Amino acid sequence: MNKDLSFHCLQNQMRQGDLSAQSVLQGCLDRIQAHNSSLNALIHLDAKDAMQQAVQIDQAIQRGDNLENKPLLGIPVAIKDNIAQLDQPMTCASKMLRQFISPYDATVTRALREAGAVLVGRANLDEFAMGSSTETSFHGVSRNPWDKDRIPGGSSGGSAAAVSAAFCLGALGSDTGGSIRQPASYCGCVGLKPSYGRVSRFGLTAFASSLDQIGPLTLKVEDAARMLGVIAGHDPKDSTSVKAPSEDYVSGLGQDIKGMKIGLPSEYFVEGLDPEVRRAIDVAIKTLENLGALICPISLPHTEFAIATYYVICTAEASANLARFDGIRYGHREEGKDPLELYNRTRGSGFGEEVKRRILLGTYVLSSGYYDAYYLRAQKVRTLIRQDFERAFEKVDLMLTPTVPSTAFELGEKASDPLQMYLTDIFTISANLVGNCGISIPCGFSENPRLPIGLQLMGRPFEEQKLLQVAYAYEQATQWKMEPPL
Amino acid sequence: MDYEAVIGLETHVQLKTLSKMWCGCANQYGAEPNTQVCPVCLGMPGVLPVPNEQALRLTALTGYLLHCELPRHVQFDRKNYFYPDVAKNYQLTQLAYPSTVNGHVDFEMQGESKRVRITRAHLEEDVGKSFHFDRQSGVDFNRGGVPLLEIVSEPDITSADMAHAYLNALKDILVYGKISDCDMEKGMVRCDVNVSVRPKGSQTLGAKVEIKNMNSFSGVRRALQYEIPRQLEAISRGESIVQETRRWDDVANMTESMRTKEDAHDYRYFPCPDLVPFEPSDNWFETVREGLVELPMDRKKRFMEQYQLPENDAEVFISDVPLGDYFEKVASHGGNPKALANWVINNLRAQLVEPEVSLDSLRFEPAALVELVELVDTGKISSKIAQSVFTDMFTSGKAPAAIVAEKGLVQVSDTGAIEQFCDQAIEANPGPAEDYRQGKDAALNFLKGQVMKLSRGKANPALVGKVLDQKLRP
């Protein structure tokens, strides 16, 4: 493995002719060849197409083309298999779409191409991004590169495992309740959930439209900042993407964080938090204090309602979003004597258990007679949670919490207990309900077994710059060696 | 006991936009199936809707034309139901926050003015069109995602004829406002009817029956002509009416039960999270108002008052809007409006049937018609001569006075000259002259015709009659 796999370092070498995009890609392909069969991080690999992209980049470098505006030049990137990539499969890890080939590029996919990235393959996920372990994937579970008996987290588990194992140097994930940050934490990489509206959702197979957001997973904070710069910005194809001017997320990195106010929500440091995680977070807090940050306690009083609120809203939206998978126009179909029978058979056999559970729940909470008690009530509580955050953000610039209450769990450990599974998202879900940005960065290891621990920072909506600035300062101060024992 | 019908209509109208409601596909009728489709209107995974602003404008304009209130907060909801022609298996519609509410349509029926209140006119999307073949079915999604306006009336309609008149009035308004072409044959207008009966004077409503599947306004009328007596007969037999949805069978000319209230859909409406609420500015509403047009009823009334035109003439000008506009242009130059209307309706319109002739390509100025009418009114030329002058100005574009001068067509009103012509006519036709002397009035017309012939049409006919009369019956 290359010593320094940061975009910055690799690209310097490429631009100077010391390294080719093809050899960077070949390094990734070699690691994929060696370990993907055991990790199952990538569920589709088009090596020929990827190499073709790399060849074109090398030719452009040799021709001396102007490559100034190519912040991802030659960087191999994997895309979560629920984000559209022209002429490539988009299965969403579901039997329902097991043969679906996307007829178009997502806005983010196009942005990656234009930025010079090499699209290397499709990353595994929980079926339709519903899960926290990739165990609901139709393609089978992905494994954690730090311990193959453990899950990589989810739903962007394939993306996190692929980045951690350096199958690619960056990956796109989607985060609806922690699906980028939680697997990043479990796999020891950086996972950024941008503010809602920062990144276009056009081309992301919707799970819960008001919560979904695409974001990068990388090994380093600077690389995440660079990827965000590429995918962020208003998209006329997504009415919910904001018209905020595009920002430079990279140049602010390295700025002093003296005087930055960081709040610790008291509701996040309670019983149930793994003592090793607690210890690692405490050390991280000290580190940030040493860097000049001002740490203060804050309160988010409605935290205990976040999970319930989340599961009402996300399932309601999902029940409508997944209605289009009916066997009529594309995807899996089982014939029936009339449309109803065709629907029942197709959806009955095409969706997995967790997806069906959520569709049923979502259908229930929107039903006439229950709407007010569930969906409407949940929206009201969502407002209360948002107000909690607004009040807290009046006092502090950022919040600091563990990303997950514990380290990666074993395969099958929580698969039969949905509630236990849902609780792994307890610290990440609020950011989706509120719409603010959040990042998980490595902050050490548990001892036995040795597994990565993640630290979550949350920023005000559209203050990714500040979020990345603090994450970067912490990363520079700690320099955790995040190389999994493959 | 006397009963009355209570009828409300839900009218779906395709909006006249270039592209569909949520994507850039063409909104055009008649293309090969599934050629005007894209990932968005096919409901592919990952796609998002982007609202068509022109559709929102046309909806707001409809609101103005139907005298509605236009709320400042508009939102789309998802209406969830599974059907093969619904690509997403939900339809986007404005349930909770529609674009327009609380309006009315005024119209005339058998000489009486009627008003039907409008509950709301809201924007939604059309669905695909199903086709059933021998062994399988197919869906054409060209129509899927076309902007569709649903205009919901209050139950103010009391008869099949009134429903028919309301629909025609509504159609006139929508066509006038360039909101929809309302072409029934192309399925641009579709209608659902809600009808119940109750004892006359009662304030409570009877059980409501919804009738679907009428594909013409006359179909609506016939469906009601069947359904109202059906309900009345059921009541007279002592049965009660059940709330249900019935389907109109246009061939059998009857309605039949489709589903009862028990198996009514639960559409599980909720706000669409892919769209942000639409909260237009004052300025936006101002620009919509620029599209406002005069409604047919108002136009007719104004033509009758402002120009003192008879009802028939006014009706010609509301059914043929460009001709009416042209008339107004002519009348703006002064002159006698009734005479001008006659010229526009009788002479000009006759010429417009030729394919190469249009109001835009006329060679003469509108003012020339005023001039022509003045030449007649002041006795300079006869109405008959005026016809040939009109033909000439139509082909040459010359001014009427110039044509009259050039061709020497000025009417002869000089009594001396006319007396000469009369003497010649009497001499040449002693029989008719004697008849008139003997009291046969009809003979005068023959002699007048002879004089006109001698004068080559230029003699003032009124004067000719007077002179002949004096000479024969002194």
PDB file of N, CA and C in Angstrom, chain A residues 416-469:
ATOM      1  N   SER A 416     -31.651 -10.091  14.495  1.00  0.00           N
ATOM      2  CA  SER A 416     -32.999 -10.556  14.808  1.00  0.00           C
ATOM      3  C   SER A 416     -33.733  -9.590  15.728  1.00  0.00           C
ATOM      4  N   ASP A 417     -33.074  -8.496  16.103  1.00  0.00           N
ATOM      5  CA  ASP A 417     -33.696  -7.557  17.028  1.00  0.00           C
ATOM      6  C   ASP A 417     -33.656  -6.144  16.431  1.00  0.00           C
ATOM      7  N   PRO A 418     -34.672  -5.820  15.642  1.00  0.00           N
ATOM      8  CA  PRO A 418     -34.663  -4.522  14.950  1.00  0.00           C
ATOM      9  C   PRO A 418     -34.463  -3.346  15.905  1.00  0.00           C
ATOM     10  N   LEU A 419     -35.039  -3.431  17.095  1.00  0.00           N
ATOM     11  CA  LEU A 419     -34.929  -2.282  18.000  1.00  0.00           C
ATOM     12  C   LEU A 419     -33.494  -2.039  18.428  1.00  0.00           C
ATOM     13  N   GLN A 420     -32.774  -3.107  18.777  1.00  0.00           N
ATOM     14  CA  GLN A 420     -31.358  -2.974  19.124  1.00  0.00           C
ATOM     15  C   GLN A 420     -30.591  -2.366  17.954  1.00  0.00           C
ATOM     16  N   MET A 421     -30.937  -2.829  16.772  1.00  0.00           N
ATOM     17  CA  MET A 421     -30.286  -2.312  15.560  1.00  0.00           C
ATOM     18  C   MET A 421     -30.576  -0.825  15.409  1.00  0.00           C
ATOM     19  N   TYR A 422     -31.825  -0.436  15.594  1.00  0.00           N
ATOM     20  CA  TYR A 422     -32.201   0.973  15.419  1.00  0.00           C
ATOM     21  C   TYR A 422     -31.446   1.856  16.422  1.00  0.00           C
ATOM     22  N   LEU A 423     -31.158   1.313  17.592  1.00  0.00           N
ATOM     23  CA  LEU A 423     -30.517   2.119  18.637  1.00  0.00           C
ATOM     24  C   LEU A 423     -29.065   2.486  18.312  1.00  0.00           C
ATOM     25  N   THR A 424     -28.454   1.772  17.356  1.00  0.00           N
ATOM     26  CA  THR A 424     -27.077   2.146  17.007  1.00  0.00           C
ATOM     27  C   THR A 424     -27.041   3.534  16.354  1.00  0.00           C
ATOM     28  N   ASP A 425     -28.182   4.003  15.871  1.00  0.00           N
ATOM     29  CA  ASP A 425     -28.238   5.306  15.205  1.00  0.00           C
ATOM     30  C   ASP A 425     -28.645   6.436  16.140  1.00  0.00           C
ATOM     31  N   ILE A 426     -28.688   6.145  17.429  1.00  0.00           N
ATOM     32  CA  ILE A 426     -29.265   7.096  18.375  1.00  0.00           C
ATOM     33  C   ILE A 426     -28.570   8.467  18.375  1.00  0.00           C
ATOM     34  N   PHE A 427     -27.242   8.494  18.133  1.00  0.00           N
ATOM     35  CA  PHE A 427     -26.519   9.775  18.169  1.00  0.00           C
ATOM     36  C   PHE A 427     -26.486  10.478  16.810  1.00  0.00           C
ATOM     37  N   THR A 428     -26.843   9.742  15.776  1.00  0.00           N
ATOM     38  CA  THR A 428     -26.695  10.332  14.434  1.00  0.00           C
ATOM     39  C   THR A 428     -28.020  10.802  13.838  1.00  0.00           C
ATOM     40  N   ILE A 429     -29.106  10.226  14.344  1.00  0.00           N
ATOM     41  CA  ILE A 429     -30.420  10.472  13.739  1.00  0.00           C
ATOM     42  C   ILE A 429     -30.878  11.930  13.799  1.00  0.00           C
ATOM     43  N   SER A 430     -30.576  12.612  14.893  1.00  0.00           N
ATOM     44  CA  SER A 430     -31.085  13.983  15.057  1.00  0.00           C
ATOM     45  C   SER A 430     -30.603  14.911  13.951  1.00  0.00           C
ATOM     46  N   ALA A 431     -29.350  14.718  13.513  1.00  0.00           N
ATOM     47  CA  ALA A 431     -28.824  15.603  12.466  1.00  0.00           C
ATOM     48  C   ALA A 431     -29.665  15.505  11.201  1.00  0.00           C
ATOM     49  N   ASN A 432     -30.213  14.319  10.940  1.00  0.00           N
ATOM     50  CA  ASN A 432     -31.068  14.169   9.763  1.00  0.00           C
ATOM     51  C   ASN A 432     -32.428  14.816   9.982  1.00  0.00           C
ATOM     52  N   LEU A 433     -32.949  14.689  11.191  1.00  0.00           N
ATOM     53  CA  LEU A 433     -34.245  15.312  11.478  1.00  0.00           C
ATOM     54  C   LEU A 433     -34.131  16.830  11.427  1.00  0.00           C
ATOM     55  N   VAL A 434     -32.967  17.348  11.876  1.00  0.00           N
ATOM     56  CA  VAL A 434     -32.764  18.796  11.949  1.00  0.00           C
ATOM     57  C   VAL A 434     -32.277  19.344  10.607  1.00  0.00           C
ATOM     58  N   GLY A 435     -31.455  18.565   9.919  1.00  0.00           N
ATOM     59  CA  GLY A 435     -30.909  19.018   8.643  1.00  0.00           C
ATOM     60  C   GLY A 435     -29.530  19.634   8.754  1.00  0.00           C
ATOM     61  N   ASN A 436     -28.925  19.570   9.930  1.00  0.00           N
ATOM     62  CA  ASN A 436     -27.583  20.146  10.077  1.00  0.00           C
ATOM     63  C   ASN A 436     -26.522  19.169   9.575  1.00  0.00           C
ATOM     64  N   CYS A 437     -25.250  19.629   9.538  1.00  0.00           N
ATOM     65  CA  CYS A 437     -24.197  18.769   9.021  1.00  0.00           C
ATOM     66  C   CYS A 437     -23.500  18.037  10.161  1.00  0.00           C
ATOM     67  N   GLY A 438     -22.913  16.896   9.825  1.00  0.00           N
ATOM     68  CA  GLY A 438     -22.206  16.113  10.829  1.00  0.00           C
ATOM     69  C   GLY A 438     -21.096  15.303  10.188  1.00  0.00           C
ATOM     70  N   ILE A 439     -20.083  15.014  10.975  1.00  0.00           N
ATOM     71  CA  ILE A 439     -18.959  14.241  10.444  1.00  0.00           C
ATOM     72  C   ILE A 439     -18.510  13.251  11.505  1.00  0.00           C
ATOM     73  N   SER A 440     -18.106  12.068  11.056  1.00  0.00           N
ATOM     74  CA  SER A 440     -17.477  11.125  11.983  1.00  0.00           C
ATOM     75  C   SER A 440     -16.024  10.971  11.581  1.00  0.00           C
ATOM     76  N   ILE A 441     -15.135  11.106  12.571  1.00  0.00           N
ATOM     77  CA  ILE A 441     -13.704  10.934  12.304  1.00  0.00           C
ATOM     78  C   ILE A 441     -13.131   9.964  13.337  1.00  0.00           C
ATOM     79  N   PRO A 442     -12.089   9.234  12.963  1.00  0.00           N
ATOM     80  CA  PRO A 442     -11.513   8.257  13.891  1.00  0.00           C
ATOM     81  C   PRO A 442     -10.948   8.956  15.136  1.00  0.00           C
ATOM     82  N   CYS A 443     -11.155   8.365  16.314  1.00  0.00           N
ATOM     83  CA  CYS A 443     -10.602   8.956  17.535  1.00  0.00           C
ATOM     84  C   CYS A 443     -10.042   7.862  18.449  1.00  0.00           C
ATOM     85  N   GLY A 444      -9.500   6.809  17.840  1.00  0.00           N
ATOM     86  CA  GLY A 444      -8.850   5.798  18.656  1.00  0.00           C
ATOM     87  C   GLY A 444      -9.460   4.426  18.470  1.00  0.00           C
ATOM     88  N   PHE A 445      -9.084   3.554  19.408  1.00  0.00           N
ATOM     89  CA  PHE A 445      -9.476   2.140  19.271  1.00  0.00           C
ATOM     90  C   PHE A 445      -9.924   1.580  20.602  1.00  0.00           C
ATOM     91  N   SER A 446     -10.758   0.572  20.499  1.00  0.00           N
ATOM     92  CA  SER A 446     -11.018  -0.231  21.680  1.00  0.00           C
ATOM     93  C   SER A 446      -9.839  -1.200  21.816  1.00  0.00           C
ATOM     94  N   GLU A 447      -9.694  -1.799  23.005  1.00  0.00           N
ATOM     95  CA  GLU A 447      -8.487  -2.593  23.196  1.00  0.00           C
ATOM     96  C   GLU A 447      -8.641  -4.047  22.770  1.00  0.00           C
ATOM     97  N   ASN A 448      -9.655  -4.698  23.244  1.00  0.00           N
ATOM     98  CA  ASN A 448      -9.765  -6.117  22.929  1.00  0.00           C
ATOM     99  C   ASN A 448     -11.211  -6.479  22.625  1.00  0.00           C
ATOM    100  N   PRO A 449     -11.587  -6.643  21.394  1.00  0.00           N
ATOM    101  CA  PRO A 449     -10.752  -6.551  20.192  1.00  0.00           C
ATOM    102  C   PRO A 449     -10.410  -5.100  19.830  1.00  0.00           C
ATOM    103  N   ARG A 450      -9.388  -4.958  18.974  1.00  0.00           N
ATOM    104  CA  ARG A 450      -8.955  -3.630  18.559  1.00  0.00           C
ATOM    105  C   ARG A 450      -9.852  -3.167  17.406  1.00  0.00           C
ATOM    106  N   LEU A 451     -10.742  -2.257  17.730  1.00  0.00           N
ATOM    107  CA  LEU A 451     -11.692  -1.765  16.719  1.00  0.00           C
ATOM    108  C   LEU A 451     -11.733  -0.238  16.760  1.00  0.00           C
ATOM    109  N   PRO A 452     -11.951   0.358  15.594  1.00  0.00           N
ATOM    110  CA  PRO A 452     -11.973   1.829  15.548  1.00  0.00           C
ATOM    111  C   PRO A 452     -13.159   2.418  16.320  1.00  0.00           C
ATOM    112  N   ILE A 453     -12.904   3.596  16.857  1.00  0.00           N
ATOM    113  CA  ILE A 453     -13.963   4.364  17.528  1.00  0.00           C
ATOM    114  C   ILE A 453     -14.106   5.687  16.774  1.00  0.00           C
ATOM    115  N   GLY A 454     -15.331   6.129  16.637  1.00  0.00           N
ATOM    116  CA  GLY A 454     -15.562   7.371  15.896  1.00  0.00           C
ATOM    117  C   GLY A 454     -16.046   8.499  16.785  1.00  0.00           C
ATOM    118  N   LEU A 455     -15.633   9.690  16.412  1.00  0.00           N
ATOM    119  CA  LEU A 455     -16.041  10.912  17.101  1.00  0.00           C
ATOM    120  C   LEU A 455     -16.941  11.692  16.144  1.00  0.00           C
ATOM    121  N   GLN A 456     -18.089  12.102  16.642  1.00  0.00           N
ATOM    122  CA  GLN A 456     -18.970  12.886  15.767  1.00  0.00           C
ATOM    123  C   GLN A 456     -18.920  14.366  16.123  1.00  0.00           C
ATOM    124  N   LEU A 457     -18.739  15.182  15.101  1.00  0.00           N
ATOM    125  CA  LEU A 457     -18.891  16.629  15.271  1.00  0.00           C
ATOM    126  C   LEU A 457     -20.122  17.028  14.452  1.00  0.00           C
ATOM    127  N   MET A 458     -20.926  17.906  15.036  1.00  0.00           N
ATOM    128  CA  MET A 458     -22.080  18.407  14.282  1.00  0.00           C
ATOM    129  C   MET A 458     -22.005  19.932  14.196  1.00  0.00           C
ATOM    130  N   GLY A 459     -22.310  20.455  13.041  1.00  0.00           N
ATOM    131  CA  GLY A 459     -22.268  21.907  12.832  1.00  0.00           C
ATOM    132  C   GLY A 459     -23.634  22.445  12.484  1.00  0.00           C
ATOM    133  N   ARG A 460     -23.747  23.770  12.507  1.00  0.00           N
ATOM    134  CA  ARG A 460     -24.999  24.402  12.105  1.00  0.00           C
ATOM    135  C   ARG A 460     -25.267  24.091  10.629  1.00  0.00           C
ATOM    136  N   PRO A 461     -26.530  24.161  10.229  1.00  0.00           N
ATOM    137  CA  PRO A 461     -26.809  23.945   8.809  1.00  0.00           C
ATOM    138  C   PRO A 461     -25.949  24.871   7.940  1.00  0.00           C
ATOM    139  N   PHE A 462     -25.326  24.298   6.946  1.00  0.00           N
ATOM    140  CA  PHE A 462     -24.507  25.014   5.951  1.00  0.00           C
ATOM    141  C   PHE A 462     -23.233  25.607   6.544  1.00  0.00           C
ATOM    142  N   GLU A 463     -22.795  25.091   7.690  1.00  0.00           N
ATOM    143  CA  GLU A 463     -21.488  25.504   8.209  1.00  0.00           C
ATOM    144  C   GLU A 463     -20.509  24.337   8.144  1.00  0.00           C
ATOM    145  N   GLU A 464     -20.472  23.673   6.991  1.00  0.00           N
ATOM    146  CA  GLU A 464     -19.525  22.579   6.793  1.00  0.00           C
ATOM    147  C   GLU A 464     -18.085  23.044   6.925  1.00  0.00           C
ATOM    148  N   GLN A 465     -17.816  24.282   6.512  1.00  0.00           N
ATOM    149  CA  GLN A 465     -16.444  24.797   6.566  1.00  0.00           C
ATOM    150  C   GLN A 465     -15.876  24.708   7.982  1.00  0.00           C
ATOM    151  N   LYS A 466     -16.669  25.213   8.908  1.00  0.00           N
ATOM    152  CA  LYS A 466     -16.243  25.224  10.306  1.00  0.00           C
ATOM    153  C   LYS A 466     -16.107  23.794  10.838  1.00  0.00           C
ATOM    154  N   LEU A 467     -17.072  22.960  10.436  1.00  0.00           N
ATOM    155  CA  LEU A 467     -17.065  21.559  10.857  1.00  0.00           C
ATOM    156  C   LEU A 467     -15.772  20.871  10.402  1.00  0.00           C
ATOM    157  N   LEU A 468     -15.427  21.093   9.139  1.00  0.00           N
ATOM    158  CA  LEU A 468     -14.245  20.453   8.570  1.00  0.00           C
ATOM    159  C   LEU A 468     -12.969  21.034   9.176  1.00  0.00           C
ATOM    160  N   GLN A 469     -13.021  22.309   9.480  1.00  0.00           N
ATOM    161  CA  GLN A 469     -11.858  22.979  10.064  1.00  0.00           C
ATOM    162  C   GLN A 469     -11.490  22.336  11.410  1.00  0.00           C
TER     163      GLN A 469
END
